[in-house]
PDB file of C-alpha atoms and ligand atoms in Angstrom:
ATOM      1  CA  UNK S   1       0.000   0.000   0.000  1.00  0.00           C
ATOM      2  CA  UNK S   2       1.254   3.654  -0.892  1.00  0.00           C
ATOM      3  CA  UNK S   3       2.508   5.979   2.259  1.00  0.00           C
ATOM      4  CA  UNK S   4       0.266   8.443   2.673  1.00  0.00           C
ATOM      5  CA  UNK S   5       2.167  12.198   1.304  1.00  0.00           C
ATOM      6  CA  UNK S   6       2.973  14.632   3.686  1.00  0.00           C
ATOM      7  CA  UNK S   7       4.514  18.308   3.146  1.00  0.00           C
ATOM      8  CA  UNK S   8       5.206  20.711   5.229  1.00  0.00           C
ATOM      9  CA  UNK S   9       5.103  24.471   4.281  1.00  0.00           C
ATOM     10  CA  UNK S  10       6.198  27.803   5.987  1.00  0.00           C
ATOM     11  CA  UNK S  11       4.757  31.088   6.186  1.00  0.00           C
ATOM     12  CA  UNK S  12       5.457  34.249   7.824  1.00  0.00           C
ATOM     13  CA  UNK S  13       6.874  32.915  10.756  1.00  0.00           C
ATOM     14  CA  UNK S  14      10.309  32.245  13.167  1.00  0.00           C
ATOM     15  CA  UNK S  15       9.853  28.358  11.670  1.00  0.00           C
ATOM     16  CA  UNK S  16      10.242  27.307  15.799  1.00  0.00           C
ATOM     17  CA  UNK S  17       6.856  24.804  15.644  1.00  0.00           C
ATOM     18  CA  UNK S  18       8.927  23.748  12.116  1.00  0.00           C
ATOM     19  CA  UNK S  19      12.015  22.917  14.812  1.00  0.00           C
ATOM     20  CA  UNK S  20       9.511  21.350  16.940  1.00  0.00           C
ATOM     21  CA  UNK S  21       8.556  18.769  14.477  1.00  0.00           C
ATOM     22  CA  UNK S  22      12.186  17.923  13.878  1.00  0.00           C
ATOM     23  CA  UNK S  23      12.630  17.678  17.128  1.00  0.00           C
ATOM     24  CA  UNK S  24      10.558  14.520  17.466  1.00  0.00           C
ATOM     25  CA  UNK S  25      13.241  12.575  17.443  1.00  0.00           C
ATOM     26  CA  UNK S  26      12.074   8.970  18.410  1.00  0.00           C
ATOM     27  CA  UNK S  27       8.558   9.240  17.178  1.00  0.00           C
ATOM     28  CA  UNK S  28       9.865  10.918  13.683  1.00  0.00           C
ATOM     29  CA  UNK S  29      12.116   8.144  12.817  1.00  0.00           C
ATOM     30  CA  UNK S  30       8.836   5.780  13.568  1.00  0.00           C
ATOM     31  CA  UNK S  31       6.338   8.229  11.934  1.00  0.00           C
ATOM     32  CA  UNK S  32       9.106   8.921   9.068  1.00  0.00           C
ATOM     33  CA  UNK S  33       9.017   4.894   8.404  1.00  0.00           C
ATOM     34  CA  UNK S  34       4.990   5.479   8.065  1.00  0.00           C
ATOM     35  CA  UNK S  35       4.705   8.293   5.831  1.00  0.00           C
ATOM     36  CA  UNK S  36       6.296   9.634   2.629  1.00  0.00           C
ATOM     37  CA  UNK S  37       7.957  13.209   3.818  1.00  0.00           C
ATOM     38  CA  UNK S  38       7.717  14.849   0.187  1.00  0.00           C
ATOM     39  CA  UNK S  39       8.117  18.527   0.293  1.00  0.00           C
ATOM     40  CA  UNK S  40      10.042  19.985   4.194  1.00  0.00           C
ATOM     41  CA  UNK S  41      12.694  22.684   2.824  1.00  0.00           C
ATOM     42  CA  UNK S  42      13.957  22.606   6.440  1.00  0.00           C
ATOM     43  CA  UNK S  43      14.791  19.461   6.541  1.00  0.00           C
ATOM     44  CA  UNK S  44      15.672  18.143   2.821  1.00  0.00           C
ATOM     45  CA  UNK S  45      16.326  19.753  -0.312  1.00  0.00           C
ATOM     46  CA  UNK S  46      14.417  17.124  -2.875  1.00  0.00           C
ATOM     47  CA  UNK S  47      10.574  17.792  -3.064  1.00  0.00           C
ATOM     48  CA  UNK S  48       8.062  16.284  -5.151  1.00  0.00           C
ATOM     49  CA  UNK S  49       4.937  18.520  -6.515  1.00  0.00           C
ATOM     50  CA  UNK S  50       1.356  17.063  -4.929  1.00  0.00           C
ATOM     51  CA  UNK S  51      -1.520  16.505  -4.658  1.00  0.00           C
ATOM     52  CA  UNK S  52      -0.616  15.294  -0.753  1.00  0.00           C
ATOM     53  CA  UNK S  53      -2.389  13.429   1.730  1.00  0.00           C
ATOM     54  CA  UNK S  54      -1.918  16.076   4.614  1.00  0.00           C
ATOM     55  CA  UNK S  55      -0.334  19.403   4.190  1.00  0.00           C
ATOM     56  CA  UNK S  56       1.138  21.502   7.604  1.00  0.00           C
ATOM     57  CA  UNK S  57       1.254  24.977   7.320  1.00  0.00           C
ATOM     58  CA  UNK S  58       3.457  26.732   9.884  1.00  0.00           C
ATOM     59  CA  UNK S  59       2.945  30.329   9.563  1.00  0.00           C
ATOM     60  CA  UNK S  60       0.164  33.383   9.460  1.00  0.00           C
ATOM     61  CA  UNK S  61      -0.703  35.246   6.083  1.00  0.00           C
ATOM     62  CA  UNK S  62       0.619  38.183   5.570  1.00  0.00           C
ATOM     63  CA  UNK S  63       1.234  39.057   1.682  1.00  0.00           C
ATOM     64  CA  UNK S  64      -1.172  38.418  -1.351  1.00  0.00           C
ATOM     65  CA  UNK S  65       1.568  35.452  -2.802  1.00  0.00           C
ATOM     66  CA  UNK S  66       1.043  33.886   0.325  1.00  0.00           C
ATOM     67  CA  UNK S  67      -3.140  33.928  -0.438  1.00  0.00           C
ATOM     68  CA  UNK S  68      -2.224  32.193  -4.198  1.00  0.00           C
ATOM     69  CA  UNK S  69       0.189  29.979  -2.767  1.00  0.00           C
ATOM     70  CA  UNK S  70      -2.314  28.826   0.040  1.00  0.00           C
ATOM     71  CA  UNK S  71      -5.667  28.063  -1.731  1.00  0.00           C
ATOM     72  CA  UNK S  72      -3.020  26.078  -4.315  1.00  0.00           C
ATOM     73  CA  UNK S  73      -1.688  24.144  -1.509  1.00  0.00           C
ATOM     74  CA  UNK S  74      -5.409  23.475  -0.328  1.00  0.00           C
ATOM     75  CA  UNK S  75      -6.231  22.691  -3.867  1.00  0.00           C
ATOM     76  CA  UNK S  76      -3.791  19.754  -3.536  1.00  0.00           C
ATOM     77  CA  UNK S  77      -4.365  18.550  -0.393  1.00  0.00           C
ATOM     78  CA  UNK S  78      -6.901  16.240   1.117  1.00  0.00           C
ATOM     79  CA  UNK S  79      -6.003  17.559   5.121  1.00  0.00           C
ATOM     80  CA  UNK S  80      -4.374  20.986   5.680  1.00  0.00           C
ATOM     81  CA  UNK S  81      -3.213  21.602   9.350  1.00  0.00           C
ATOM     82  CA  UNK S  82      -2.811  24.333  11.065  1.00  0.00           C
ATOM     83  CA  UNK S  83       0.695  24.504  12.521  1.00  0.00           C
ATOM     84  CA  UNK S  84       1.339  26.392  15.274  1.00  0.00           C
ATOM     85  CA  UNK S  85      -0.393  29.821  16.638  1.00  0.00           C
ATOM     86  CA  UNK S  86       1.017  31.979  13.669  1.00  0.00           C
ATOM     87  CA  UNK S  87      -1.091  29.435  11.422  1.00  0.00           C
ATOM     88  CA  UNK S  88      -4.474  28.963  13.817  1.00  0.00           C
ATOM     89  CA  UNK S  89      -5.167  32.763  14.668  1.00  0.00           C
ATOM     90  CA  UNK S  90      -2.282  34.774  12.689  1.00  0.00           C
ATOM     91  CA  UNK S  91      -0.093  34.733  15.851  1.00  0.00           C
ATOM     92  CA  UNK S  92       2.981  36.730  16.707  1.00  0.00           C
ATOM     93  CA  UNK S  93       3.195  38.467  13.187  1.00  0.00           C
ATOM     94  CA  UNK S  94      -0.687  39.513  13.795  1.00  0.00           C
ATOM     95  CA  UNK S  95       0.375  42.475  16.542  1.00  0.00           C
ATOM     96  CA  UNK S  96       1.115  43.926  13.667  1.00  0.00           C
ATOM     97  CA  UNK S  97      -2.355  44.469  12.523  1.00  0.00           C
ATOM     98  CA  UNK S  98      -2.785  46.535  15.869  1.00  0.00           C
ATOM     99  CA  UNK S  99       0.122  49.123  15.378  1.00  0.00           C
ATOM    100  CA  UNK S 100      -0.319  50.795  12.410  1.00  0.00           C
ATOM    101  CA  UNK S 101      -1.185  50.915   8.478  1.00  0.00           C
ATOM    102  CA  UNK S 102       0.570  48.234   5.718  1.00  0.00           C
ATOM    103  CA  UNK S 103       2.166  51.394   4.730  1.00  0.00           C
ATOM    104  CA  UNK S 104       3.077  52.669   8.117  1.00  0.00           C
ATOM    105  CA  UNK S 105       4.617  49.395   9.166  1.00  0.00           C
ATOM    106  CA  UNK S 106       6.694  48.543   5.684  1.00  0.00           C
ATOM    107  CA  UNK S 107       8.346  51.797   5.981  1.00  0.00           C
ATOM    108  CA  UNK S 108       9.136  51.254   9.779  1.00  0.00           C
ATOM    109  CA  UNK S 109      10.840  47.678   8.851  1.00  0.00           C
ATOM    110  CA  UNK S 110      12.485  47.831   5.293  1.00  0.00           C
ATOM    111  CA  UNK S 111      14.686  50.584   3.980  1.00  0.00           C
ATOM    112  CA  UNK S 112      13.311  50.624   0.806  1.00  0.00           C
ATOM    113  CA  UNK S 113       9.640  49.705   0.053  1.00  0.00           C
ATOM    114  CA  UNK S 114       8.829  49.443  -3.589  1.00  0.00           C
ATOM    115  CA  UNK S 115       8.799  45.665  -4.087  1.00  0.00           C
ATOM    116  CA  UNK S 116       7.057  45.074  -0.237  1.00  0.00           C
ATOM    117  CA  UNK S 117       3.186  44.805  -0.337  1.00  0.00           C
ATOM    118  CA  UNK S 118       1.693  43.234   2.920  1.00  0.00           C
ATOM    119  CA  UNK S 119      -1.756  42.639   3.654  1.00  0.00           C
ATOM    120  CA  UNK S 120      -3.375  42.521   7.225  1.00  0.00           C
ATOM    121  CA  UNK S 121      -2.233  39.022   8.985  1.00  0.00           C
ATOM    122  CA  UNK S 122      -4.365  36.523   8.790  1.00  0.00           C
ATOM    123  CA  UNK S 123      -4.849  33.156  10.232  1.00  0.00           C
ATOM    124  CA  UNK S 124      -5.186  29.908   7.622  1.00  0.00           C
ATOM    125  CA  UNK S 125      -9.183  29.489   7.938  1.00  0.00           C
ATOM    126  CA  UNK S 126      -9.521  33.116   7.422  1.00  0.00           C
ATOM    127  CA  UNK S 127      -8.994  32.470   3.562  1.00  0.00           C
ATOM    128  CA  UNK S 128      -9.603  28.739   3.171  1.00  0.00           C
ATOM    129  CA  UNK S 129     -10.982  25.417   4.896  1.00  0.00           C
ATOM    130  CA  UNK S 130      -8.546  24.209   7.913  1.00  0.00           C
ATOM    131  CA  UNK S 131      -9.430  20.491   8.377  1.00  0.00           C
ATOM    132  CA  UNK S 132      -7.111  20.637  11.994  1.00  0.00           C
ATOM    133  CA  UNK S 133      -5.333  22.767  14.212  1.00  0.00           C
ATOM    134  CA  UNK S 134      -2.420  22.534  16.630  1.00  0.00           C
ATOM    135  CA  UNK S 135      -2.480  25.349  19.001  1.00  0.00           C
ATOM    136  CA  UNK S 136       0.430  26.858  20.829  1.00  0.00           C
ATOM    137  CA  UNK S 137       3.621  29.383  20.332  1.00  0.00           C
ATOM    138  CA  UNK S 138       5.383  26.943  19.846  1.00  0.00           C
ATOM    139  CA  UNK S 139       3.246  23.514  19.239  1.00  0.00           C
ATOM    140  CA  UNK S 140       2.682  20.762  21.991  1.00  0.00           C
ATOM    141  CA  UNK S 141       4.723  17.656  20.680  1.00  0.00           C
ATOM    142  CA  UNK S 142       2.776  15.258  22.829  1.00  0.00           C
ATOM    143  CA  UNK S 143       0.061  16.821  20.254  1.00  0.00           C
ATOM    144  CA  UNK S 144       1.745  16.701  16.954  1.00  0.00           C
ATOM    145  CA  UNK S 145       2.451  13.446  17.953  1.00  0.00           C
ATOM    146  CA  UNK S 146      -1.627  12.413  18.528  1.00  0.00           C
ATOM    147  CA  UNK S 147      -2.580  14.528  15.280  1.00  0.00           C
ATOM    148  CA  UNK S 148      -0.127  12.502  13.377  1.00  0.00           C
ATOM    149  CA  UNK S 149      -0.948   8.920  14.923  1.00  0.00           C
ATOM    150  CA  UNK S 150      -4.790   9.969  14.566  1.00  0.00           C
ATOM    151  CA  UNK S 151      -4.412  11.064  10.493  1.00  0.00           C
ATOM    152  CA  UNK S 152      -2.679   7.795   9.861  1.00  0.00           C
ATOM    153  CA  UNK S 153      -5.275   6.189  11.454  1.00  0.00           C
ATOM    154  CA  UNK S 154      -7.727   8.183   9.254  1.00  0.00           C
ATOM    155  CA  UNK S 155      -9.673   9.789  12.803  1.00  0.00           C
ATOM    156  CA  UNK S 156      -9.909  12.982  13.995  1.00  0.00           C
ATOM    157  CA  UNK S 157      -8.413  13.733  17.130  1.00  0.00           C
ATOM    158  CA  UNK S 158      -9.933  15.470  20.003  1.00  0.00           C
ATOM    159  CA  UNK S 159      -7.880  18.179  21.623  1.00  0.00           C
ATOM    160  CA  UNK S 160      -8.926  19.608  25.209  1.00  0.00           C
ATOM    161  CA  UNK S 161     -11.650  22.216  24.415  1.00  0.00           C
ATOM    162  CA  UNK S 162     -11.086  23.398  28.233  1.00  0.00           C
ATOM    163  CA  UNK S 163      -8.774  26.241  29.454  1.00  0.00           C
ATOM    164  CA  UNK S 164      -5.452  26.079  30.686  1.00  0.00           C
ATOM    165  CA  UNK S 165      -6.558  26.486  34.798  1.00  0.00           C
ATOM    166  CA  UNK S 166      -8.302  23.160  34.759  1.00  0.00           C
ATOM    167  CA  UNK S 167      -4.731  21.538  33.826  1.00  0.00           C
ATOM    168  CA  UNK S 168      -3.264  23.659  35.991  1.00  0.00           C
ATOM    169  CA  UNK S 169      -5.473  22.653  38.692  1.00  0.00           C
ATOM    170  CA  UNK S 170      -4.957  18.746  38.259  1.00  0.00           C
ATOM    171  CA  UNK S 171      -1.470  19.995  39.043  1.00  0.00           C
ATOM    172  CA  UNK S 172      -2.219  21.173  42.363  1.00  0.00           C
ATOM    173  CA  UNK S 173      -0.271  24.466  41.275  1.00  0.00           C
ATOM    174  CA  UNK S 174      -1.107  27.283  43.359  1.00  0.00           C
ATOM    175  CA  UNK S 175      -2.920  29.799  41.749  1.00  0.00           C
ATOM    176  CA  UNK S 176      -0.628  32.801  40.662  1.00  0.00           C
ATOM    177  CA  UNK S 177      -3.198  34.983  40.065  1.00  0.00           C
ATOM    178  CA  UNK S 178      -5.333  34.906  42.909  1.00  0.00           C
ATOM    179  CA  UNK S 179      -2.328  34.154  45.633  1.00  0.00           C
ATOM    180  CA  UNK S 180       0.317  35.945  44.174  1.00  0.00           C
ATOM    181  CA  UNK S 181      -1.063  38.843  41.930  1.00  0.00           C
ATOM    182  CA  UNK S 182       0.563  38.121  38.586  1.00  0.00           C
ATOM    183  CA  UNK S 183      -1.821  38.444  35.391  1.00  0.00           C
ATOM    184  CA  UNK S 184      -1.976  34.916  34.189  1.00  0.00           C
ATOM    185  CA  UNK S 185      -4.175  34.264  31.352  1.00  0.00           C
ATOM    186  CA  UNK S 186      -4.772  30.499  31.991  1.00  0.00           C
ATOM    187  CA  UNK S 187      -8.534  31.141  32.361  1.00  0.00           C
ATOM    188  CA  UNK S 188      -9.257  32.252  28.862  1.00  0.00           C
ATOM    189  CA  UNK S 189      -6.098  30.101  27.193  1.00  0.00           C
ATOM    190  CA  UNK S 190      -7.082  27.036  25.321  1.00  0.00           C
ATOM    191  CA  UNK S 191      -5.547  23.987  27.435  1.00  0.00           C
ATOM    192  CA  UNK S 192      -2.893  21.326  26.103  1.00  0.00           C
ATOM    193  CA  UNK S 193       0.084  22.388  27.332  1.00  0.00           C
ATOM    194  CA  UNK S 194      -0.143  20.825  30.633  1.00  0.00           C
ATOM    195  CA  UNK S 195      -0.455  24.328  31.857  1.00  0.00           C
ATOM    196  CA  UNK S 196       3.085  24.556  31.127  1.00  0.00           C
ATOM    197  CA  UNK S 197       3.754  28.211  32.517  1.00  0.00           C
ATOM    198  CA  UNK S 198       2.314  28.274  35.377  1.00  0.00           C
ATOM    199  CA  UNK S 199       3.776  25.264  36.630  1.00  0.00           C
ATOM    200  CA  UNK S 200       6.979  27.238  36.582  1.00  0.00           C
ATOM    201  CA  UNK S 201       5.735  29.815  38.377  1.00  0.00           C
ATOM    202  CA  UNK S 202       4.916  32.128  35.124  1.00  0.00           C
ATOM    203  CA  UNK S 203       1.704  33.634  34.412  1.00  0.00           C
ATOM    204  CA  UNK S 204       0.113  32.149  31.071  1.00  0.00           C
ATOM    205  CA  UNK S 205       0.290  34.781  28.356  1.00  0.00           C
ATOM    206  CA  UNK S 206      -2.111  32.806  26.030  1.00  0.00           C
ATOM    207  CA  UNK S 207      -0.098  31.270  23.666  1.00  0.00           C
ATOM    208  CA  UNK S 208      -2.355  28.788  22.442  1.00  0.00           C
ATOM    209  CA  UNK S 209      -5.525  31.427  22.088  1.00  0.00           C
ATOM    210  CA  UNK S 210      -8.956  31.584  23.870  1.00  0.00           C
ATOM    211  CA  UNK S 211     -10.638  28.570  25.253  1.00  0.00           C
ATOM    212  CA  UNK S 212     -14.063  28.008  23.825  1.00  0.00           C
ATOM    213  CA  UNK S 213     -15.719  29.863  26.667  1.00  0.00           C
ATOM    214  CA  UNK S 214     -12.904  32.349  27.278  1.00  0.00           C
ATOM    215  CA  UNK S 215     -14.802  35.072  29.227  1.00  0.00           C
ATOM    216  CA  UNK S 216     -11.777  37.759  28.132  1.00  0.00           C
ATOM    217  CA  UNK S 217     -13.381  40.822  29.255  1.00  0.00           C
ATOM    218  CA  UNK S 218     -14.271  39.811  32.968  1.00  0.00           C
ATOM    219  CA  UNK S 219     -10.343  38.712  32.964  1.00  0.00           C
ATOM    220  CA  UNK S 220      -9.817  42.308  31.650  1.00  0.00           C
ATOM    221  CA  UNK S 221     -11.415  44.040  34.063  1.00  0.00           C
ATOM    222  CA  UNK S 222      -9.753  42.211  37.128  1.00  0.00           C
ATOM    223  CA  UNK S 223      -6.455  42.674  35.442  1.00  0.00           C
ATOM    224  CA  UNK S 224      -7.414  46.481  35.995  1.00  0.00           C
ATOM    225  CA  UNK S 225      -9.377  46.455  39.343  1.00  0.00           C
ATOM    226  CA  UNK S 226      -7.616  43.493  41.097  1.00  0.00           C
ATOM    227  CA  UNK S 227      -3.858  43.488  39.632  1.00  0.00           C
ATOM    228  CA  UNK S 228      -3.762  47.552  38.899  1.00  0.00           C
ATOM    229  CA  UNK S 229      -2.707  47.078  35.159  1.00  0.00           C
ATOM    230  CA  UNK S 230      -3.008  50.149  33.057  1.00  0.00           C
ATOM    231  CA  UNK S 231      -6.093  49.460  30.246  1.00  0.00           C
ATOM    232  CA  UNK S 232      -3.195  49.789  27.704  1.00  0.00           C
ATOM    233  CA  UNK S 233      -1.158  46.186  29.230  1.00  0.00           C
ATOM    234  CA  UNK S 234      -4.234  44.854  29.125  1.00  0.00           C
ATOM    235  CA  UNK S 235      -4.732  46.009  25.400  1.00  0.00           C
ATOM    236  CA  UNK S 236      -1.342  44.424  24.693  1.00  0.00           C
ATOM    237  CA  UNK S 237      -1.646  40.992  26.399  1.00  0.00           C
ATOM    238  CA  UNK S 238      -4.670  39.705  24.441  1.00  0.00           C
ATOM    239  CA  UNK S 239      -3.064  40.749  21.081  1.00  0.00           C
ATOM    240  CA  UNK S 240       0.039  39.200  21.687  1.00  0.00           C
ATOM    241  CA  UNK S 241      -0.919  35.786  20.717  1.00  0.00           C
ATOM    242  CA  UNK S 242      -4.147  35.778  19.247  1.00  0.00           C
ATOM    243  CA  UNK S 243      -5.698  39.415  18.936  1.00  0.00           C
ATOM    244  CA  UNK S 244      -7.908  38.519  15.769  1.00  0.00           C
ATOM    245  CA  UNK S 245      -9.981  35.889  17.387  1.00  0.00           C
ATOM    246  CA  UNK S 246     -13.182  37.363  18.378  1.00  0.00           C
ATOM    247  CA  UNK S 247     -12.759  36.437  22.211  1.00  0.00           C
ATOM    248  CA  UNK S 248      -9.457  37.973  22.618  1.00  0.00           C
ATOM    249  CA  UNK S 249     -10.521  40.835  20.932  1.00  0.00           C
ATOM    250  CA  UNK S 250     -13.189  41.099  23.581  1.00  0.00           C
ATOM    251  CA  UNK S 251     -10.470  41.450  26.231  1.00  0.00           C
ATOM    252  CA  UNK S 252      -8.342  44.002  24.161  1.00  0.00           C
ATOM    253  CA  UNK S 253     -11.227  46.183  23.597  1.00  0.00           C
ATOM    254  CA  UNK S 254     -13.092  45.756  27.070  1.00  0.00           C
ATOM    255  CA  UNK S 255     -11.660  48.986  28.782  1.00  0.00           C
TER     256      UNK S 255
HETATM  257  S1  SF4 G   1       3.503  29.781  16.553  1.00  0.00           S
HETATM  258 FE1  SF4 G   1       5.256  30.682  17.648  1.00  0.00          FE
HETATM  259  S2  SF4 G   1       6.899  29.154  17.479  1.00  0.00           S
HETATM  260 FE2  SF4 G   1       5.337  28.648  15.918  1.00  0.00          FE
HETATM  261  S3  SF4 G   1       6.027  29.687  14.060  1.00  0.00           S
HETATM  262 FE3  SF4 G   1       4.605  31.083  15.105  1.00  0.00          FE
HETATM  263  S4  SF4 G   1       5.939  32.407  16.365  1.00  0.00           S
HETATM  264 FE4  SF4 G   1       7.141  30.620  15.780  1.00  0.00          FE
HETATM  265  S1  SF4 G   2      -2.124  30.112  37.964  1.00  0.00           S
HETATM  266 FE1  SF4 G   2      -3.122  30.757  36.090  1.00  0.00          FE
HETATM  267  S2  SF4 G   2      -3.615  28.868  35.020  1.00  0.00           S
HETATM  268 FE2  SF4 G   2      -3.174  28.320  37.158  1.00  0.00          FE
HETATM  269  S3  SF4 G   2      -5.203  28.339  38.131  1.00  0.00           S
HETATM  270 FE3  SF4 G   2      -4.311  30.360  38.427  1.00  0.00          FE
HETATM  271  S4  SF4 G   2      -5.108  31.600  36.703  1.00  0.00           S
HETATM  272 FE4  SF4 G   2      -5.411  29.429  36.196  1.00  0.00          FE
HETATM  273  S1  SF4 G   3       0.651  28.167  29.963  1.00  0.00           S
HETATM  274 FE1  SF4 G   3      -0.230  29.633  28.549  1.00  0.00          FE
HETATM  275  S2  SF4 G   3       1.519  30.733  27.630  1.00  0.00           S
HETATM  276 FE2  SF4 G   3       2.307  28.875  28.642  1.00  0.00          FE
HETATM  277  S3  SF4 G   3       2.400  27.328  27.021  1.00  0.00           S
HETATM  278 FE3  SF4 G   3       0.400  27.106  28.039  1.00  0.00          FE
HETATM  279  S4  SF4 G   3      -1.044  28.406  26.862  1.00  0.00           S
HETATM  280 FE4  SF4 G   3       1.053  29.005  26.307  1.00  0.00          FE
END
């Protein structure tokens, strides 16, 4: 029987949830036995054109070639996932949409500007179907690993639809926002991490995007009442991560 074809493709990005694949290690050399690896610039030079079984996308949307080259690569592909923040909700690169024009921002960056056109940055679903999505700044390996086992099986997996406290509170952490005053986001963050963060002793900063019933502005308004943070920290936490997703925009534009 034929492997099934994967590729992997980058966007605008720092490639790090790229890294994080290679860093599999053990479960790559089993899952690289598996599968036919056809097109990963990062980690050989030889690709092969599709269609593919499941395309990755690391990566957010940022310039009209990306748009072409994305609804191609979902022309040829039977799964497209996610990869990473940058690819689920825009990411990282997506403060950018907050801090100024295309113009403004191309000019602030690059020298000289004649050959740079940018467009808003956009997650992957914004312009075409995502068929999964692995959350997180960088990805959860324990959860690349599932995804991969689960597309090979030909099921879809089920990710944690809960928010980061309830992992942190199998943990028995203790809470750092209500005992020690530090503005974690873990009640609002998707979970999957293991509540990574604040189990050493750092505040969540939402990495992996809202939960799906991320109450964003109540957290917003105890940041400001409770913790004393100016409305304009606030502002800035919930689009650091994921500031196009309806409920973090909720918390950015609550005060
Ligand atoms: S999600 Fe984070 S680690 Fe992954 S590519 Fe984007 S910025 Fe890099
Ligand atoms: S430390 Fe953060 S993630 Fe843990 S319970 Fe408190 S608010 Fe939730
Ligand atoms: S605790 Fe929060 S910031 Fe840390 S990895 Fe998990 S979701 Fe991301």
């Amino acid at each position: 029987m034929a492997k099934p074809k994967l590729a992997f493709f980058k966007f605008t990005s720092c490639a790090g949830c790229l890294l994080s694949v290679l860093n599999l290690e053990d479960h790559l050399l089993d899952i690289v036995g598996a599968v036919d690896i056809v097109h990963f610039l990062m980690a050989r030079r030889e690709t092969q054109p599709g269609p593919y079984d499941v395309a990755f996308i690391e990566g957010a949307v940022s310039t009209p070639h990306e748009v072409e080259q994305l609804k191609e690569i979902r022309r040829q592909s039977k799964v497209l996932v996610a990869l990473g923040n940058c690819a689920v909700t825009g990411g990282v690169p997506s403060m950018k949409n907050f801090a100024g024009s295309e113009r403004e921002m191309e000019e602030r960056v690059y020298s000289e500007t004649w050959d740079i056109k940018s467009i808003p940055v956009r997650g992957l679903d914004y312009y075409v179907k995502v068929d999964e999505y692995l959350r997180g700044c960088s990805i959860d390996l324990n959860e690349l690993v599932v995804l991969l086992k689960s597309l090979l099986l030909g099921v879809s997996p089920r990710f944690r639809p809960h928010s980061v406290c309830n992992e942190c509170k199998l943990k028995e952490n203790v809470c750092l926002l209500i005992s020690k005053g530090k503005a974690c986001m873990g009640s609002v963050s998707a979970a999957g991490c293991g509540a990574l963060c604040p189990s050493l002793n750092r505040p969540c900063e939402g990495c992996r995007g809202p939960s799906n019933d991320a109450n964003a502005e109540a957290l917003a308004y105890t940041f400001v009442s409770d913790l004393g943070l100016s409305p304009e920290e606030v502002r800035r936490k919930f689009q650091k991560y994921a500031g196009n997703t309806p409920a973090f925009r909720k918390g950015a534009e609550a005060l």
